[in-house]
Tab-separated table of C-alpha atoms in Angstrom:
chain	number	residue	atom	x	y	z
A	28	UNK	CA	12.964	-60.602	-93.634
A	29	UNK	CA	14.074	-58.898	-96.801
A	30	UNK	CA	13.804	-55.433	-98.215
A	31	UNK	CA	13.210	-55.060	-101.939
A	32	UNK	CA	14.638	-52.317	-104.099
A	33	UNK	CA	14.397	-51.725	-107.810
A	34	UNK	CA	17.629	-51.699	-109.766
A	35	UNK	CA	18.229	-50.110	-113.172
A	36	UNK	CA	16.446	-52.104	-115.852
A	37	UNK	CA	13.477	-52.814	-113.587
A	38	UNK	CA	14.995	-55.812	-111.803
A	39	UNK	CA	14.096	-56.265	-108.171
A	40	UNK	CA	16.981	-56.873	-105.787
A	41	UNK	CA	16.486	-58.117	-102.295
A	42	UNK	CA	18.788	-57.227	-99.447
A	43	UNK	CA	18.550	-59.527	-96.480
A	44	UNK	CA	18.187	-57.923	-93.074
A	45	UNK	CA	19.514	-61.160	-91.559
A	46	UNK	CA	16.554	-62.319	-89.431
A	47	UNK	CA	18.880	-64.546	-87.383
A	48	UNK	CA	20.728	-61.492	-86.065
A	49	UNK	CA	19.464	-59.508	-83.115
A	50	UNK	CA	18.616	-55.876	-83.800
A	51	UNK	CA	21.380	-53.431	-82.909
A	52	UNK	CA	19.355	-52.104	-79.988
A	53	UNK	CA	19.210	-55.511	-78.297
A	54	UNK	CA	22.173	-57.539	-77.071
A	55	UNK	CA	22.549	-60.997	-78.572
A	56	UNK	CA	20.851	-63.863	-76.745
A	57	UNK	CA	23.129	-66.586	-75.457
A	58	UNK	CA	22.640	-69.863	-73.670
A	59	UNK	CA	25.121	-68.833	-71.000
A	60	UNK	CA	26.185	-65.788	-69.025
A	61	UNK	CA	28.982	-65.256	-66.536
A	62	UNK	CA	27.796	-64.243	-63.062
A	63	UNK	CA	30.581	-62.107	-61.597
A	64	UNK	CA	29.076	-62.037	-58.102
A	65	UNK	CA	29.028	-65.837	-57.815
A	66	UNK	CA	32.045	-66.369	-60.126
A	67	UNK	CA	30.209	-68.989	-62.168
A	68	UNK	CA	28.728	-69.595	-65.575
A	69	UNK	CA	24.948	-69.835	-65.572
A	70	UNK	CA	23.878	-71.915	-68.551
A	71	UNK	CA	21.255	-74.018	-70.283
A	72	UNK	CA	21.617	-76.798	-72.823
A	73	UNK	CA	19.349	-77.887	-75.658
A	74	UNK	CA	19.332	-81.478	-74.461
A	75	UNK	CA	20.154	-83.348	-71.298
A	76	UNK	CA	23.668	-82.268	-70.251
A	77	UNK	CA	26.147	-85.093	-69.871
A	78	UNK	CA	29.292	-85.335	-67.762
A	79	UNK	CA	31.514	-84.095	-70.597
A	80	UNK	CA	29.443	-80.927	-71.039
A	81	UNK	CA	29.434	-80.242	-67.301
A	82	UNK	CA	33.212	-80.753	-67.165
A	83	UNK	CA	33.711	-78.319	-70.058
A	84	UNK	CA	31.520	-75.692	-68.386
A	85	UNK	CA	33.577	-76.128	-65.202
A	86	UNK	CA	36.810	-75.756	-67.188
A	87	UNK	CA	35.612	-72.576	-68.938
A	88	UNK	CA	34.287	-71.198	-65.653
A	89	UNK	CA	37.718	-71.610	-64.071
A	90	UNK	CA	39.388	-69.950	-67.077
A	91	UNK	CA	37.022	-66.962	-67.011
A	92	UNK	CA	37.290	-66.583	-63.233
A	93	UNK	CA	41.076	-67.040	-62.973
A	94	UNK	CA	42.337	-65.528	-66.236
A	95	UNK	CA	39.729	-63.034	-67.441
A	96	UNK	CA	37.680	-62.008	-64.416
A	97	UNK	CA	34.575	-61.524	-66.577
A	98	UNK	CA	33.106	-62.632	-69.907
A	99	UNK	CA	31.345	-59.909	-71.858
A	100	UNK	CA	29.223	-60.623	-74.891
A	101	UNK	CA	29.838	-57.171	-76.336
A	102	UNK	CA	31.650	-53.990	-75.341
A	103	UNK	CA	28.796	-52.366	-73.405
A	104	UNK	CA	27.946	-55.539	-71.500
A	105	UNK	CA	28.211	-55.280	-67.713
A	106	UNK	CA	27.363	-57.437	-64.705
A	107	UNK	CA	24.390	-55.160	-64.015
A	108	UNK	CA	23.052	-55.409	-67.568
A	109	UNK	CA	23.398	-59.218	-67.479
A	110	UNK	CA	21.486	-59.633	-64.199
A	111	UNK	CA	18.029	-60.067	-65.805
A	112	UNK	CA	19.362	-62.623	-68.290
A	113	UNK	CA	21.167	-64.509	-65.514
A	114	UNK	CA	17.920	-64.650	-63.534
A	115	UNK	CA	16.118	-65.896	-66.648
A	116	UNK	CA	18.699	-68.634	-67.172
A	117	UNK	CA	18.511	-69.696	-63.512
A	118	UNK	CA	14.707	-69.906	-63.738
A	119	UNK	CA	15.033	-72.271	-66.690
């Protein structure tokens, strides 16, 4: 989506509103969330996950659980605000 504006000389300039970015009012969509209550990453993959992907998810889960305690997508993110997205990811 672009917005057009007229510049001096009658030229039209377009400023991209970056359609691939989520609006400021909505948090970004991810393919994984960290569930603090269960201390696990809930995730989905585009294709069939292989052993290497599962091992990497397990490794990152351990890092988040043991070193960080939580993984926020943005500063106002909280376990409560992630609950609907976690449920959506679990449902597939």
